[in-house]
Amino acid sequence: GAVVSQHPSWVICKSGTSVKIECRSLDFQATTMFWYRQFPKQSLMLMATSNEGSKATYEQGVEKDKFLINHASLTLSTLTVTSAHPEDSSFYICSARDYWGGVGYGYTFGSGTRLTVV
Amino acid sequence: GIQVEQSPPDLILQEGANSTLRCNFSDSVNNLQWFHQNPWGQLINLFYIPSGTKQNGRLSATTVATERYSLLYISSSQTTDSGVYFCAVVSGSEKLVFGKGTKLTVNP
């Protein structure tokens, strides 16, 4: 089945630095990937839709200059948290959409990245 | 946008018990998936089920699209079933919208 790899699994960074998170589709091509953020004991909130070869589409309230998304190939999307601050600490999860044969489009998730900004 | 409501928010079971989790959605859907989020945060796809009934071992799911709800059944629960169960839907766009989840605790 479809596999999505996300790295790193966890990262600790100093306030003011930038952190890059990678999301790869391992056995399929993903023209569209999605980035979510999850706070403790809450649900997943969609941050942006990443489209291969074009600009990402951000959800309302998400700062595009702080959360830079690049989808340069059909198997890789990256999320860069720029000038990170403690309030950016969270669990970030990526997802890729794939056509699951006759059933339609399904969504597979990476294992997530736990970001702690100190 | 579409609203997704899950119930109950919390569920505590003894090992071996059965349970039913519910997902209500406010509009017609193109896609509905049930996920299990384990304690490490990994989201595992359980079912792709915009309509109909499916079974996989001790788990089964039913979606009644015309009445806008889906049910996830867990039989003979095990401690490894603990975690958060999410229902997520796609309606009219490619965005997957999540409910708030049901936190399941299975005690030995």
XYZ file of C-alpha atoms in Angstrom, chain A residues 20-84:
65
model
C 12.807 21.942 7.765
C 10.511 18.922 7.777
C 10.444 16.514 4.825
C 7.538 14.423 3.582
C 8.107 11.781 0.925
C 5.747 9.462 -0.887
C 7.766 6.268 -1.203
C 5.874 4.113 -3.669
C 3.636 6.521 -5.520
C 3.667 9.978 -7.017
C 1.778 12.620 -5.112
C 0.855 15.760 -7.002
C -0.903 16.974 -3.895
C 0.281 16.776 -0.300
C -1.146 18.303 2.823
C 0.364 19.665 6.028
C -1.464 19.467 9.339
C -0.751 20.734 12.819
C -1.951 19.023 15.954
C -1.931 20.499 19.455
C -1.981 18.185 22.494
C -5.306 16.403 22.962
C -6.779 18.105 19.900
C -7.647 17.144 16.380
C -5.656 17.765 13.222
C -5.909 21.214 11.667
C -5.104 21.624 8.000
C -2.413 24.245 7.479
C -1.867 24.134 3.735
C -2.219 22.194 0.532
C 1.043 21.585 -1.287
C 0.861 21.290 -5.076
C 3.755 19.963 -7.125
C 5.289 22.682 -9.255
C 3.118 25.498 -7.942
C 2.580 27.595 -4.852
C 0.989 26.117 -1.793
C -2.519 27.079 -0.769
C -2.704 28.129 2.869
C -5.691 27.921 5.149
C -7.062 31.065 6.682
C -4.980 32.261 9.590
C -1.811 30.379 8.643
C 1.191 32.644 8.058
C 2.688 31.733 4.700
C 5.929 33.563 5.479
C 6.429 31.585 8.659
C 5.477 28.187 7.264
C 7.229 27.861 3.912
C 6.105 24.937 1.775
C 7.957 23.617 -1.232
C 6.763 20.746 -3.434
C 9.554 20.523 -5.971
C 8.990 16.939 -7.098
C 6.187 14.410 -7.302
C 7.502 12.584 -4.243
C 8.738 15.315 -1.913
C 7.162 18.198 -0.052
C 8.957 20.200 2.619
C 7.685 22.453 5.390
C 10.105 25.014 6.792
C 9.204 26.738 10.034
C 11.095 30.014 9.827
C 12.265 32.051 12.821
C 10.671 29.533 15.137
